[in-house]
Amino acid sequence: MGPASLQEERELGKESKEEMESYRCLLQAGSQLQSTLQQVTVPVSLKEVGGYIEKQVAYLSGGRGEDSSVIITLPECSAFSDIPEDALAKVFTYLTLIPRTRQPGVKFIIILDRRLDTWASIKAALARIAASFPGNLHLVLVLRPTSFFHRTVTDIGFRFSQDDFMLKMPVVMLSSVTDLLRYIDENQLTSEFGGTLDYCHSDWIVLRTAIESFAVTVKDIAQMLQGFGTELAEAELPDEGKAIEHLLETHTAKYKKLKDAIRSVSKEGCHLLSNLETTGKDDDSQWDVKLDWETVQSSSVRLLAQLRDMELAFDGFFEKHHLKLHQYLQLLRYEQSFKEMELCLEHLMQQERELSINVSTLAQTEQALKRLDSLESNAQEVISRAQIIILHGHQLSAGHHYAMALIMQRCNELRHHCDTLSAALKSKHSFLMQMHQLLLCLGQAQTWCDDGAYLLANQLVDKSQSKEGAQIALREIDKFLEGAPSMLSSGHDFLAMEYEAVITPHLQTQIGNVFEKHAAVQQMIQNRQACLRKLADRHVRPIQLVAPRPENQPRSKSPLFSPKHGDGLKFTFDISLPGKKSSRKSPNPRKIEVMHDYQESRSCVSYSLDGDDSPDLLKRHVMRELIETERIYVEELLSVLLGYRAEMDNPSLSTLLPPILRSKKDILFGNMPEIYNFHSRVFLQDLEGCLEAPEAVGTCFLHRKESFQMYEMYCQNKPRSEALWRQFSECPFFSECQKKLEHKLGLDSYLLKPVQRLTKYQLLLKELLKYSQDCEGSSELQEALTAMLDLLKSVNDSMHQIAITGYEGEICELGRVLMQGSFSVWISHKRGPTRMKELARFKPMQRHFFLYERALLLCKRREDHGDSSDKTPSYSFKHCLKMTAVGITENVKGDVKKFEIWYSGREEVYVVQAPTVEVKMAWLNELRRILTNQQKLLRDEAHQHGPLAEHMQLSPSLTERGMRPSRGVSRGCLSGLDFVSLSSDVFLCLRSQSPRPRSPRQWPRPRPRCSKLH
């Protein structure tokens, strides 16, 4: 057992639930005990002020005044003035803390007995009381001197100093004890003031000393218990049995010693409590001992009870710790068994990883299946032994083992290893079986295509010229078609989806070749059927058919690969469209549906000369495909929303779903609910209404063009959704939902459906447009196709746009993004024309352009470093060119892919090199459109204002505005140049495609700016 594993076990052992609960109970009992001690004791102990308390400088008689104010008496003391200030402050603090622990916020009354003293002594005592008293002083009652002289001096002195004292504390000067009774009841005064309250200062000191001594002892015991409990809780568990026994003996000895100390302090507490009870019964007076008895007795009882609770908590904690040491030996043995089994499972998993499933032929697949069967047999035996170890772990856990969490973790790890191994073997077995099935299907399809081509090549032309011969040939073809493999009727897309997990690029190419071959054979069969049907249905004298060229060639097994058939072997989209949905439910329904449609339309279809189906029939096939796939799409969206999104709120599955994921379902699913509502409630009904009128589909798409903008929001959220899926894809919640839905594919495949559906629409519109040339609704179809292509482009551009970083303004203020792409850029900040030779000396910068309606952003593309699945580009903002100050030059000498973008009257010139000429022309066309629209807006604004209109009339032509072509181009060539005024100081010059070469010295000088519009 390794050190890391042992350390983990120690940590888990320390954090055993029951033991930690006992430890918390011990700490809680200690905390309650500390709280009670604070109520009984005060921060200043009697030992610190014992000398002055014994001298009776001040004392608590136990009497109460107005508002239950506590009375502190300062009797006659000749040495009062000799007491240091800090000592006097401690005395006052000690005396005030005793009642304040029982009654926070209590008020105090001081009786200052100075009947035998002088005014000077009274004045000094009042000043010291004002400076040193820490409590809430309610009143100071002063018994003034009794002698006539000193009383007179006191009255005069107090009259002149009264304001000074009253500002600090309320002082009342009393002439006699009788006056004192007006403020305090007789039964609250001691005998020296004519009262009936009995007070013994020595008994009070003995009581306080006993209480504080007992509290200190209890405090020490509590700290010892807590310290030993902490030592046990933090004890390191050794690796050997002897060390465990030694540790157990040491802890037991300390435990017994603490138990003796607890019994001793409990005995002392009981004795103190007994004395308090005797004092309370024998003494019926109302002095402070009586009050202390009422409070201290209850506090002592609480102390003893809490000490017993702490003792019980410590006993429970030590018992569980003692049990843990015994159970640790069981844990060591279990860990050893776990390690041995883990090594065996890792060895099997290594063999499973080394088992390659990269096969491409049937023979390789069958050989891999044999090796996999042998590995599965060995794995089953090891997994059975692992189950025994898991069972033993459950037995230890059932016995309330302290390391139950660790044991269950080991059981779960073994179970996880077993499940992982089983799942990996099952996955590879499923993969190889699917691969085996796919290769068999491809082989059957390849054979069927070869047989079909061979059948057509062997049909004799002369025997098919008669009606009977044509019918026989048709029956042969029909019989042959009935034996077509079901894979071919499913279609390429369905096959790719069904075998998505096993398809490799090599297999994808092979499948494509098979379907291309099937399409070619199907086209040949259709052409042959059309010719044969003409012969079979002709009732007038038969026409001698000319045999197709391949039939005059020497027969071969696979005539499909003849060079003369090379141009005709193309896959036509309409053949794979009908019946795509129904193919999921029955093995061969597509042929039936197509033949049914053909029989219904045969009587009214006028065949073309080459035997192809009519455009109307093909349009209906495409329309049916569009509606059927739309229904499937809506059903798939609904299954995701109900089977995944709604289940996130299902309480029965809440344990399988991480809480953080429940709050992020809007990120995971985006606005899929909005997309579903649109398609299920609106668009599907629109399409179904066009079933018999396919020409109206274009109008349907155009009417809902704005609604399709919701896909842009979905696609922009897709990177966040994919990142969230990658983080939680292994969550059991998704596996459970997929199992309930019986989906072959995971949720991520269904989250991709809206993106795939958006690209599917333009393909279907292209097919409809192909069969609707010069028909009603063709223009709307073309507009709809353009709109969907623009939407795809807009979605793609917006996906790039959201990756822009560093732009401080609001991108939405720049208008809609029109184009984006990467270019090589040279920048010059000189005025006037810039020589290309100077630019050529510098290495170009790579910049990514974003063209908006109001600005052109130049960014630098950056690749985030990370895993391949998470590597996404970002674009750092560099420059922003407002379109109101932009001009372009269409051609740059020396490179047909370059053009210029200049800014603010050529103060900044950007020479841009496009990747291709086509990309360059596309950008120039869009820039021209924006700049032309701006010029048009300027002219419209000028005509709306009188002064501007007059000024515009003064410069209607190019020559009058001072805009001339550059030198080297004759005035007769002005038709080859386009000039567009952009603003008051910027104009656009588009040069002709082939400017006359000139040397650098012949380049034109900068022209003056155009006159500004006012």
Short mmCIF file of C-alpha atoms in Angstrom, two decimals, residues 1-10 239 335-336 339:
data_model
loop_
_atom_site.label_atom_id
_atom_site.label_comp_id
_atom_site.label_asym_id
_atom_site.label_seq_id
_atom_site.Cartn_x
_atom_site.Cartn_y
_atom_site.Cartn_z
CA MET A 1 0.00 0.00 0.00
CA GLY A 2 1.57 3.24 -1.12
CA PRO A 3 2.18 6.33 1.05
CA ALA A 4 -0.28 8.42 -0.90
CA SER A 5 -3.04 5.89 -0.30
CA LEU A 6 -2.21 5.70 3.41
CA GLN A 7 -2.30 9.47 3.70
CA GLU A 8 -5.68 9.49 2.02
CA GLU A 9 -6.92 6.86 4.49
CA ARG A 10 -5.68 8.90 7.43
CA ASP A 239 1.22 1.88 9.08
CA GLU A 335 -6.60 -1.94 0.76
CA GLN A 336 -4.09 -4.64 -0.12
CA LYS A 339 -4.55 -2.81 -5.02
#
